[in-house]
Amino acid sequence: MRNLIIVAVLLLCNFASLSAQPQPVFNRAPLADVPYAQLPIGEIHPKGWLNIQMQSMLDGMTGNLDEIYAFVVGDNNAWLGGEGDAWERGPYWIDGALPMAYIMGDKKLLNKVNKWVEAILASQKDNGYFGPDTDRPHIAGMQRDNAADWWPRMVVLKILQQHYIATGDKRVIDFMTRYFHYQLQELPKTPLGNWTFWATERGGDNLLVVHWLYNITGDKKLLELGEIIHKQSADWTARFTTDNHLYRQNSLHCVNLAQGFKEPVIYWQQSKEDKHLNAPLEALKRIRHTIGFPTGLWAGDELLHFGDPTRGSELCTATEMMYSLEEMYRITGDNTYADLLERVAFNALPTQITDNADARQYYQQINQVEVTRKQRNFSTPHQDTDILFGVLTGYPCCTCNLHQAWPKLVQNLWFKSAEGGVAAMIYAPSELSTTLASGAKVVIEEQTCYPFEEQIQFTISLPDRKYQTADFPFDLRIPEWCDNYTLTINGQTVKATDIRKGTIRINRTWKNGDQLNISFNAPVRSSRWYDNAAVIERGPLVYALRMEEKWEKKNFEDEAKNGYGDFYYEVTSTTPWNVAIRNADLKADKIEQSFIVEKSKCSDKPWSLEGAPIRIKAKAYILPEWTLNRNSAGDFCYYTQQAPKGEVGEIVDIELIPYGCTTLRVTEFPVR
């Protein structure tokens, strides 16, 4: 009760600690120059389908997890001063709930997250340490040991960073300064891996916030701390370049790989060594032909495996890889990361959360032909619940960590450029409202149904009568899948300046009401994956076989409810899935005629079987011998130079829809 009273008092005093609207933070010397900075939270708002998606999350688990999962993230959580869970799960939730609350302007959720922020700020000791530090006896379903671990504090640092970006609360700067000075003193004696290996694997998250604070305060001791954190972290540069981790199965944890991806690039800002800057690019080359999936992720359930399309991919991998890519793109401006971010966000992410956000799936399969409570070939199974949709099915970490994905995507749709302009780098319906260095306020509405359409209209408004024109550069990304584009302003074709590979800039005096239109050409393409299986792509979307879906909600038995929640969904189908794409249809001169694109009106809820606004019609062979094995699409020769006699059956019509609209699907197809 005493802790809750303290929190209430601090909430009343909170406004006294707020400064002016925080400004975008660029690197200060000696850190390397970066092309972009994040805008204050609240300057970017979702529109269209993206706003509906955010609202679904707000109405579902993101806005109500303290009620849905009160046992762990409710008022008894140790981060709130209670006796309950003392590790990562509560902070995970707030890491997504806080930007969600500010972006959507939801007062109810804002009150919830502010309670956590105030409790965290109030927990700091004189030496700079903060948060729970007392291990308590085990209670099933909670994490109450390793309370002093460095790792969960890295998540909390991200929360406080976002709180500052949203509010300008000066207490965050003092709080972090004291804590980082504490780390500088303590890490040589008590290194990152002292309690668990998670902090060693994920030290890049700590380093990222250290650099951010240095750019605000200029405290050179923070650069000393940065060197220590890098040296004590896992050597991701070596893992990506000189070691064989990505060529070995079971070598790494799937989510650690997603979080570790950004560490070399983050440290490059301090080292300025090419080996750090280029290491993730080498990793992507290796992953493409080893563990890689066409969704931009990899086979990891939870340990890494070669990319068999029936291996699992954990939801936390998607959310953490998105965050890594967002930060890597901001630092480098390399469109490799922006293209990959769209691939993950618009394929893997939507399919792993139910339409009304009441449940999620721990592992997804690329070829997923039934979602049932049965055995599958996963390296870390959890009583065969991993593939079910539920609140806690599989393992509870994703229940708390999924919330950062959509809000942080919104927050990274737009950036402020180092030249003082704006940059639309990830495309989705949205509105930017920001103030330029000149003092002019500019509002830019992005009207589109991207990624389901390739046309984007930007309307520029200058609402302040003092500024009816404004000079600023406007950066746009040309996706790697686009082989041609058209660009017009107020209906007139214009040329832009190429400033980096795949990035163009328009420098002009903008007027109130100007309309900028860009249209990308999006040809149907095929790519080859595990065992040379074929995948059909168009634009940023991967396409999968459309299967009818029967959803059935079931209750867990009493002894399983504590671990896996009250209910789960199974999904089954009677649609035949055992089909092969015809090799002749994949030839360059045939693919456009063989895969016919049909579009319908884009709804506000496109990520569903019924709402899919694009279909691709094609022909395929039935493969009678391709059947289930351990309740997944069975092992099969996806590519063969000589098909066995009688293997191929009749030719049938198939329909492909965007992967993110499916729950059941075949995505990697045999070729015959």
XYZ file of C-alpha atoms in Angstrom:
672
model
C 0.000 0.000 0.000
C 2.850 2.392 0.880
C 4.344 1.954 -2.602
C 1.018 2.715 -4.283
C 0.644 5.896 -2.193
C 4.131 7.010 -3.275
C 3.235 6.345 -6.896
C 0.001 8.353 -6.575
C 1.857 11.334 -5.102
C 4.494 11.180 -7.832
C 1.831 11.055 -10.516
C 0.410 14.325 -9.180
C 3.868 15.906 -9.281
C 4.791 14.531 -12.663
C 3.897 17.594 -14.709
C 6.368 19.727 -12.769
C 9.189 17.591 -14.198
C 8.226 17.984 -17.835
C 10.379 20.085 -20.127
C 9.560 21.490 -23.532
C 8.705 19.088 -26.342
C 11.778 16.880 -26.829
C 13.649 17.290 -30.092
C 15.010 14.597 -32.419
C 18.377 13.326 -31.162
C 21.260 13.049 -33.629
C 24.735 11.790 -32.773
C 27.278 14.138 -31.256
C 31.027 13.715 -31.784
C 32.912 11.464 -31.532
C 30.042 9.123 -32.445
C 29.608 8.624 -36.192
C 27.179 10.854 -38.052
C 23.792 9.253 -38.733
C 21.290 10.214 -41.456
C 18.098 10.121 -39.410
C 16.653 10.710 -35.963
C 13.458 9.495 -34.379
C 10.646 12.006 -34.040
C 8.913 12.655 -30.700
C 6.270 10.058 -29.889
C 2.903 11.521 -30.787
C 3.986 13.308 -33.974
C 3.144 10.260 -36.117
C -0.414 8.924 -36.145
C -1.716 5.814 -37.895
C -4.521 6.090 -40.407
C -6.672 3.657 -42.367
C -6.012 -0.039 -41.816
C -3.032 0.714 -39.547
C -5.192 2.735 -37.169
C -7.733 -0.105 -37.024
C -4.902 -2.569 -36.322
C -3.603 -0.387 -33.503
C -7.097 0.017 -32.092
C -7.595 -3.755 -32.138
C -4.415 -4.195 -30.105
C -5.488 -1.404 -27.755
C -8.906 -2.985 -27.227
C -7.335 -6.425 -26.900
C -4.267 -7.595 -25.034
C -2.152 -4.444 -25.238
C -4.631 -2.216 -23.471
C -5.807 -4.818 -20.964
C -2.940 -7.169 -20.183
C -2.950 -6.186 -16.513
C -6.444 -7.673 -16.328
C -5.941 -10.576 -18.730
C -2.618 -11.592 -17.141
C -3.051 -9.999 -13.712
C -1.206 -12.855 -12.023
C 2.084 -11.592 -13.498
C 1.665 -7.992 -14.717
C -0.974 -6.823 -12.249
C -0.460 -4.662 -9.174
C 1.511 -7.346 -7.319
C 4.368 -7.177 -9.834
C 7.689 -6.485 -8.107
C 8.413 -3.554 -10.429
C 5.370 -1.890 -8.860
C 6.649 -2.675 -5.373
C 4.704 -5.917 -4.964
C 5.797 -9.456 -4.131
C 5.186 -11.012 -7.541
C 7.091 -11.375 -10.808
C 10.450 -9.583 -10.676
C 11.960 -10.126 -14.108
C 11.208 -9.239 -17.764
C 7.495 -9.774 -18.361
C 6.062 -6.648 -16.759
C 8.615 -4.347 -18.422
C 8.049 -6.149 -21.745
C 4.387 -5.149 -21.677
C 5.046 -1.507 -20.822
C 7.722 -1.302 -23.545
C 4.882 -1.619 -26.063
C 1.994 -0.222 -24.042
C 3.674 3.148 -23.442
C 4.111 4.154 -27.098
C 0.673 2.681 -27.840
C -0.905 4.935 -25.188
C 0.731 8.111 -26.491
C 0.254 7.377 -30.192
C -3.428 6.534 -29.741
C -4.045 9.188 -27.073
C -5.683 6.627 -24.785
C -6.018 8.037 -21.256
C -6.897 4.719 -19.646
C -3.749 3.017 -20.901
C -1.711 6.153 -20.236
C -2.711 5.997 -16.579
C -1.617 2.377 -16.453
C 1.808 2.969 -17.980
C 2.441 6.101 -15.927
C 1.932 4.026 -12.796
C 4.825 1.822 -13.920
C 7.014 4.761 -14.902
C 6.516 6.461 -11.552
C 7.172 3.255 -9.608
C 10.395 2.677 -11.544
C 11.604 6.249 -11.031
C 10.781 6.016 -7.321
C 12.746 2.768 -6.955
C 16.180 4.276 -7.632
C 18.632 4.089 -4.754
C 21.325 6.609 -3.845
C 23.968 4.582 -5.697
C 21.944 4.649 -8.945
C 20.637 1.084 -8.861
C 16.890 0.660 -9.424
C 14.134 -1.911 -9.446
C 13.588 -5.160 -7.550
C 16.693 -6.767 -6.055
C 15.341 -9.501 -3.759
C 15.003 -13.122 -4.855
C 11.910 -14.806 -3.511
C 10.792 -18.459 -3.300
C 9.507 -19.983 -6.514
C 5.846 -19.664 -7.437
C 4.720 -21.546 -10.533
C 4.096 -19.177 -13.425
C 6.246 -16.345 -12.037
C 9.891 -15.348 -12.405
C 11.021 -14.236 -8.939
C 14.702 -15.220 -8.981
C 17.642 -13.375 -10.538
C 15.826 -10.188 -9.573
C 19.067 -8.180 -9.682
C 19.903 -9.312 -13.237
C 21.107 -6.627 -15.636
C 18.860 -7.912 -18.446
C 15.335 -6.785 -17.388
C 16.765 -3.345 -16.622
C 17.690 -3.044 -20.287
C 13.995 -3.318 -21.134
C 13.184 -0.700 -18.504
C 15.753 1.661 -20.003
C 13.859 1.440 -23.308
C 10.642 2.299 -21.448
C 12.174 5.381 -19.858
C 13.761 6.463 -23.138
C 10.330 6.338 -24.796
C 8.754 8.152 -21.853
C 11.242 10.986 -22.392
C 10.710 11.025 -26.175
C 6.977 11.366 -25.522
C 7.043 13.850 -22.638
C 10.455 15.469 -22.190
C 10.445 14.389 -18.522
C 13.826 15.658 -17.250
C 13.854 13.125 -14.423
C 14.704 10.429 -16.981
C 18.009 12.121 -17.819
C 19.074 12.347 -14.163
C 17.849 8.815 -13.463
C 19.781 7.294 -16.373
C 22.914 9.294 -15.598
C 22.996 7.933 -12.048
C 22.323 4.375 -13.219
C 24.936 4.414 -15.968
C 27.547 5.771 -13.551
C 26.583 2.885 -11.270
C 27.070 0.455 -14.174
C 30.451 2.002 -14.972
C 31.549 1.283 -11.409
C 29.943 -2.141 -11.017
C 30.292 -3.926 -14.381
C 34.043 -4.560 -14.011
C 33.252 -6.410 -10.762
C 29.825 -7.834 -11.664
C 29.718 -8.312 -15.446
C 26.646 -8.588 -17.645
C 26.642 -12.388 -17.462
C 26.829 -12.550 -13.677
C 23.232 -13.691 -13.147
C 22.087 -15.009 -16.529
C 23.419 -15.198 -20.070
C 20.502 -13.119 -21.404
C 22.192 -9.815 -20.563
C 25.367 -10.913 -22.345
C 23.407 -11.879 -25.449
C 21.307 -8.701 -25.421
C 23.830 -6.069 -24.323
C 23.155 -4.087 -27.492
C 19.895 -2.889 -25.946
C 21.863 -1.420 -23.037
C 24.464 0.163 -25.333
C 21.800 1.770 -27.521
C 20.378 3.769 -24.608
C 23.859 4.682 -23.344
C 24.592 6.295 -26.717
C 21.212 8.027 -26.717
C 21.895 9.609 -23.334
C 25.407 10.645 -24.392
C 23.917 12.500 -27.353
C 21.774 14.500 -24.939
C 24.270 15.174 -22.123
C 27.725 14.834 -23.703
C 28.928 12.933 -20.597
C 32.141 11.261 -21.835
C 31.985 8.650 -19.072
C 29.136 7.139 -21.059
C 31.534 6.329 -23.889
C 33.745 4.504 -21.375
C 30.675 2.550 -20.310
C 29.877 1.817 -23.953
C 33.253 0.126 -24.409
C 32.707 -2.024 -21.318
C 29.211 -3.095 -22.388
C 30.439 -4.021 -25.863
C 33.348 -6.077 -24.502
C 31.107 -7.921 -22.056
C 28.411 -8.616 -24.681
C 28.357 -11.625 -26.964
C 30.619 -11.091 -29.977
C 27.931 -10.758 -32.627
C 30.417 -9.401 -35.148
C 32.391 -12.636 -35.006
C 29.223 -14.724 -34.989
C 28.160 -13.038 -38.208
C 31.506 -13.079 -40.007
C 34.214 -15.461 -38.779
C 32.337 -18.018 -36.656
C 30.009 -20.730 -37.973
C 26.951 -20.099 -35.798
C 24.680 -19.466 -38.794
C 25.870 -22.652 -40.479
C 25.097 -24.852 -37.446
C 21.771 -26.016 -36.112
C 20.936 -25.496 -32.416
C 23.727 -22.899 -32.164
C 21.756 -19.869 -30.964
C 18.478 -18.911 -29.376
C 16.123 -17.474 -32.009
C 15.240 -14.270 -30.133
C 18.820 -13.618 -29.047
C 19.746 -13.569 -32.729
C 17.034 -10.973 -33.420
C 18.207 -8.754 -30.570
C 21.892 -9.296 -31.246
C 21.478 -8.295 -34.892
C 21.775 -4.588 -34.108
C 24.702 -4.711 -31.669
C 27.520 -4.431 -34.256
C 25.838 -1.444 -35.948
C 25.165 0.264 -32.616
C 28.785 -0.183 -31.571
C 30.002 0.955 -35.017
C 28.883 4.460 -34.070
C 31.634 4.372 -31.457
C 34.261 2.177 -33.172
C 33.730 3.430 -36.748
C 35.187 0.118 -37.949
C 33.804 -1.337 -41.167
C 33.752 -4.837 -39.703
C 31.038 -3.753 -37.272
C 29.051 -1.842 -39.870
C 29.081 -4.720 -42.369
C 28.655 -7.689 -40.028
C 24.821 -7.809 -40.128
C 24.876 -7.644 -43.937
C 27.121 -10.698 -43.993
C 24.745 -12.417 -41.562
C 21.820 -11.806 -43.904
C 23.754 -13.377 -46.782
C 24.427 -16.471 -44.700
C 20.894 -16.728 -43.343
C 19.362 -16.537 -46.809
C 20.598 -20.016 -47.725
C 20.765 -21.702 -44.322
C 18.186 -20.961 -41.626
C 16.227 -18.299 -43.545
C 12.481 -17.995 -44.138
C 10.796 -15.893 -46.844
C 9.107 -13.814 -44.121
C 12.477 -12.197 -43.351
C 12.990 -14.356 -40.254
C 14.471 -17.794 -39.649
C 13.730 -21.245 -38.311
C 14.012 -21.067 -34.539
C 11.795 -23.047 -32.184
C 13.553 -21.922 -29.898
C 16.964 -23.032 -31.193
C 18.076 -22.306 -34.739
C 17.459 -24.843 -37.486
C 17.903 -24.965 -41.217
C 14.881 -23.399 -42.912
C 12.500 -26.331 -43.220
C 9.112 -24.609 -43.665
C 7.508 -26.734 -40.934
C 9.959 -25.590 -38.263
C 8.679 -22.899 -35.936
C 9.337 -19.165 -35.816
C 8.765 -17.486 -32.448
C 6.627 -14.337 -32.187
C 9.266 -12.619 -30.031
C 11.702 -13.087 -32.919
C 9.453 -10.985 -35.147
C 8.957 -8.189 -32.618
C 12.621 -7.967 -31.639
C 13.911 -8.200 -35.208
C 11.576 -5.364 -36.174
C 13.017 -3.224 -33.384
C 16.572 -4.093 -34.396
C 15.892 -3.228 -38.032
C 14.274 0.075 -37.075
C 17.339 1.129 -35.106
C 19.806 -0.169 -37.724
C 18.029 1.730 -40.467
C 17.983 4.968 -38.459
C 21.732 4.684 -37.902
C 22.838 3.621 -41.389
C 20.137 4.650 -43.854
C 20.788 1.301 -45.573
C 17.559 0.281 -47.289
C 18.413 -3.381 -46.852
C 17.086 -2.974 -43.331
C 13.981 -1.002 -44.308
C 13.046 -3.564 -46.979
C 13.520 -6.387 -44.487
C 11.507 -4.547 -41.841
C 8.540 -4.325 -44.203
C 8.907 -8.009 -45.043
C 8.694 -9.007 -41.381
C 5.989 -6.489 -40.439
C 3.700 -7.193 -43.402
C 4.078 -10.979 -43.484
C 5.156 -12.628 -40.233
C 3.604 -10.214 -37.726
C -0.114 -10.081 -38.656
C -0.612 -13.830 -38.901
C 0.651 -14.588 -35.394
C -1.973 -12.517 -33.530
C -5.737 -13.041 -33.786
C -7.826 -10.423 -35.577
C -9.326 -9.139 -32.324
C -5.986 -9.460 -30.467
C -7.333 -11.767 -27.792
C -4.731 -14.495 -28.428
C -1.362 -15.096 -30.061
C 0.663 -18.001 -31.399
C 4.089 -18.801 -29.941
C 5.494 -20.464 -33.088
C 4.248 -20.011 -36.636
C 5.049 -22.313 -39.541
C 5.693 -21.209 -43.114
C 3.814 -24.293 -44.301
C 1.105 -24.519 -41.631
C -1.703 -26.835 -42.623
C -3.341 -27.338 -39.233
C -3.207 -25.643 -35.837
C -3.868 -28.428 -33.363
C -2.709 -29.693 -29.990
C -0.487 -32.399 -31.401
C 3.209 -33.236 -31.612
C 5.479 -31.453 -34.075
C 9.201 -31.240 -34.787
C 10.070 -28.327 -32.513
C 13.323 -28.204 -30.546
C 11.579 -26.628 -27.543
C 8.004 -27.902 -27.320
C 5.723 -26.910 -24.467
C 3.303 -29.821 -24.113
C 2.359 -29.373 -27.787
C 0.754 -25.953 -27.168
C 3.254 -23.880 -29.151
C 1.259 -23.623 -32.363
C -2.103 -23.002 -30.686
C -3.545 -19.513 -30.425
C -3.965 -18.600 -26.772
C -2.979 -16.101 -24.111
C -0.117 -18.168 -22.666
C 0.237 -21.090 -25.077
C 3.808 -22.122 -25.749
C 5.635 -19.790 -23.380
C 4.406 -16.534 -21.765
C 7.247 -14.212 -22.853
C 5.556 -13.444 -26.193
C 2.315 -12.563 -24.414
C 4.146 -9.612 -22.897
C 6.631 -8.780 -25.658
C 4.329 -8.723 -28.708
C 2.995 -5.249 -27.866
C 6.018 -3.271 -29.061
C 5.704 -4.398 -32.692
C 2.864 -2.268 -34.101
C 3.458 0.930 -32.032
C 7.181 1.014 -32.808
C 6.443 0.416 -36.482
C 4.207 3.502 -36.403
C 6.925 5.447 -34.592
C 9.445 4.546 -37.321
C 7.338 5.236 -40.409
C 8.837 8.744 -40.546
C 12.191 10.229 -39.503
C 13.744 13.677 -39.253
C 16.727 13.884 -41.612
C 20.090 15.345 -40.642
C 19.513 18.064 -43.260
C 16.418 19.260 -41.394
C 13.818 17.611 -43.586
C 11.533 14.617 -43.261
C 11.880 11.072 -44.520
C 9.082 8.619 -45.323
C 10.983 5.357 -45.236
C 8.460 2.687 -44.245
C 5.144 3.064 -46.024
C 1.707 2.793 -44.426
C -1.350 5.062 -44.032
C -0.354 7.718 -41.509
C -0.101 11.405 -40.687
C 2.993 13.310 -39.638
C 2.694 16.566 -37.706
C 6.050 18.163 -36.910
C 7.846 21.490 -36.634
C 10.778 22.365 -38.872
C 13.905 24.210 -37.774
C 12.460 27.374 -39.328
C 9.551 27.217 -36.903
C 7.072 26.212 -39.592
C 4.650 23.496 -38.621
C 4.065 20.956 -41.362
C 1.404 18.251 -41.534
C 1.822 15.492 -44.122
C -0.969 12.990 -44.686
C 0.087 9.713 -46.268
C -2.913 8.207 -48.061
C -2.422 4.634 -49.205
C -3.421 1.042 -48.622
C 0.213 -0.018 -48.884
C 1.389 -2.827 -48.762
C -1.743 -3.960 -50.638
C -1.371 -1.215 -53.212
C 1.685 0.485 -54.652
C 0.386 4.058 -54.968
C 1.038 6.568 -52.209
C -0.216 10.152 -52.005
C 1.355 12.671 -49.650
C -0.600 15.882 -49.001
C 1.379 18.729 -47.426
C -0.386 21.200 -45.143
C 1.077 24.279 -43.497
C -1.514 25.174 -40.846
C 0.273 28.251 -39.442
C -0.689 31.371 -41.445
C 2.806 32.763 -40.867
C 4.239 29.945 -42.969
C 2.348 29.340 -46.186
C 5.531 28.006 -47.784
C 8.382 25.993 -46.309
C 11.770 24.861 -47.650
C 12.747 21.356 -46.602
C 14.063 18.144 -48.181
C 11.686 15.187 -48.437
C 13.311 11.732 -48.592
C 11.586 8.650 -50.021
C 12.630 5.023 -50.241
C 12.508 3.037 -53.474
C 11.955 -0.605 -52.397
C 14.329 -3.233 -53.750
C 11.433 -5.134 -55.373
C 10.460 -2.111 -57.490
C 11.879 -2.097 -61.039
C 10.392 1.294 -61.973
C 8.479 4.156 -60.370
C 6.712 7.387 -61.265
C 6.873 10.564 -59.191
C 4.603 13.599 -59.556
C 3.934 16.811 -57.665
C 0.540 18.394 -58.263
C 0.137 16.165 -61.291
C 3.434 17.100 -62.944
C 6.201 14.548 -63.365
C 9.323 15.488 -61.414
C 12.796 14.117 -60.959
C 14.374 13.519 -57.588
C 18.005 13.358 -56.477
C 19.505 9.965 -55.636
C 21.227 10.372 -52.278
C 21.878 6.696 -51.459
C 21.088 3.403 -53.112
C 17.309 3.190 -53.078
C 16.801 6.620 -51.481
C 15.692 9.738 -53.322
C 15.300 13.320 -52.138
C 13.079 16.172 -53.300
C 14.393 19.597 -52.342
C 11.902 22.374 -52.953
C 9.782 25.124 -51.498
C 6.586 23.385 -50.473
C 3.245 25.148 -50.527
C 0.123 24.510 -48.539
C -1.910 21.833 -50.364
C 0.936 20.380 -52.440
C 0.390 16.746 -53.409
C 3.275 14.372 -53.928
C 2.422 11.029 -55.556
C 4.695 8.056 -55.994
C 3.738 4.804 -57.691
C 5.901 1.688 -57.638
C 5.872 -1.037 -60.248
C 5.382 -4.377 -58.473
C 5.949 -7.397 -60.731
C 5.102 -10.929 -59.641
C 8.341 -12.685 -58.720
C 9.428 -16.111 -57.542
C 12.243 -16.947 -55.147
C 13.760 -20.248 -54.030
C 14.130 -21.355 -50.432
C 14.521 -24.610 -48.496
C 15.420 -27.452 -50.854
C 14.778 -25.049 -53.741
C 11.099 -24.716 -52.861
C 9.355 -21.921 -54.772
C 7.815 -18.843 -53.127
C 5.602 -16.340 -54.939
C 6.116 -12.667 -54.075
C 4.763 -9.333 -55.194
C 5.821 -6.038 -53.712
C 6.679 -6.458 -50.013
C 4.208 -9.349 -49.686
C 4.779 -13.074 -49.753
C 1.835 -15.113 -51.038
C 0.451 -18.363 -49.666
C -2.153 -20.927 -50.636
C -5.604 -19.829 -49.523
C -7.232 -22.508 -47.356
C -10.666 -22.434 -45.788
C -10.345 -22.200 -42.018
C -12.454 -23.633 -39.234
C -11.700 -21.984 -35.886
C -12.691 -23.806 -32.714
C -12.276 -22.394 -29.212
C -11.459 -24.927 -26.510
C -10.792 -24.781 -22.772
C -7.645 -26.072 -21.134
C -8.050 -28.656 -18.401
C -7.658 -27.271 -14.876
C -4.099 -28.540 -14.338
C -2.895 -26.793 -17.517
C -4.593 -23.423 -17.017
C -1.902 -21.928 -14.786
C 0.755 -22.567 -17.388
C -1.151 -22.018 -20.636
C -4.229 -19.914 -19.888
C -7.933 -20.697 -19.829
C -8.547 -21.299 -23.527
C -7.004 -21.874 -26.919
C -8.021 -21.897 -30.567
C -7.499 -24.772 -32.966
C -7.749 -24.146 -36.711
C -8.362 -26.866 -39.281
C -9.343 -27.086 -42.933
C -10.727 -29.450 -45.545
C -8.960 -27.582 -48.371
C -6.382 -29.753 -50.183
C -2.920 -28.323 -49.557
C -0.646 -30.891 -51.230
C 0.068 -29.045 -54.474
C 3.131 -28.224 -56.563
C 3.761 -25.194 -58.734
C 4.476 -25.967 -62.375
C 8.093 -25.302 -63.250
C 7.226 -23.861 -66.663
C 5.032 -21.191 -65.014
C 8.017 -19.802 -63.103
C 10.038 -18.921 -66.172
C 10.729 -15.221 -66.594
C 8.712 -14.938 -69.803
C 5.729 -16.837 -68.363
C 5.346 -15.784 -64.741
C 3.200 -12.669 -65.327
C 0.780 -14.649 -67.528
C 0.739 -17.698 -65.229
C 0.083 -15.847 -61.967
C -2.878 -13.524 -62.481
C -3.259 -10.683 -59.966
C -6.791 -9.694 -58.968
C -7.525 -6.785 -56.640
C -10.594 -5.756 -54.677
C -11.300 -2.741 -52.501
C -8.919 -2.487 -49.577
C -10.878 -2.680 -46.333
C -9.860 -1.308 -42.953
C -9.283 -4.904 -41.803
C -7.230 -6.443 -44.589
C -5.246 -8.941 -42.495
C -7.790 -11.752 -42.650
C -8.913 -14.532 -44.926
C -12.101 -12.651 -45.797
C -10.501 -9.207 -45.983
C -7.526 -10.023 -48.219
C -7.675 -7.338 -50.951
C -5.338 -9.142 -53.381
C -5.527 -12.626 -54.864
C -3.231 -14.374 -57.306
C -4.793 -17.088 -59.453
C -2.612 -19.909 -60.808
C -2.500 -23.559 -61.833
C -0.868 -26.319 -59.805
C -0.359 -30.071 -59.735
C -1.873 -32.252 -57.028
C 0.764 -34.393 -55.268
C -1.151 -37.394 -53.878
C 1.847 -38.738 -51.952
C 2.507 -35.513 -50.031
C 0.771 -36.139 -46.703
C 1.028 -35.242 -43.033
C 3.985 -36.348 -40.917
C 3.913 -35.628 -37.176
C 0.912 -33.390 -37.851
C 2.711 -31.048 -40.236
C 3.133 -31.060 -43.991
C 5.385 -34.079 -44.394
C 8.995 -34.184 -45.521
C 9.034 -33.934 -49.279
C 11.406 -33.374 -52.142
C 10.544 -29.784 -52.993
C 12.764 -29.804 -56.033
C 13.700 -32.709 -58.257
C 15.334 -32.942 -61.649
C 13.282 -36.022 -62.484
C 9.858 -36.420 -60.876
C 9.074 -40.061 -60.027
C 6.611 -41.702 -62.386
C 3.052 -41.230 -61.171
C 4.008 -38.680 -58.492
C 2.166 -35.784 -60.137
C -1.620 -35.853 -60.224
C -4.213 -33.679 -61.915
C -3.897 -29.961 -62.623
C -6.026 -27.785 -60.345
C -6.766 -24.085 -59.910
C -5.257 -22.495 -56.811
C -5.639 -19.086 -55.194
C -2.833 -17.330 -53.363
C -3.373 -14.483 -50.905
C -0.958 -12.419 -48.794
C 0.779 -14.549 -46.173
C -0.226 -12.158 -43.396
C -3.916 -12.772 -44.203
C -3.630 -16.526 -43.626
C -3.579 -18.822 -40.641
C -3.429 -22.085 -42.575
C -1.256 -22.086 -45.680
C 1.415 -23.532 -47.886
C 3.999 -20.906 -48.799
C 7.061 -22.843 -49.902
C 5.874 -25.040 -52.774
C 7.371 -28.107 -54.427
C 8.157 -27.486 -58.092
C 7.317 -30.025 -60.809
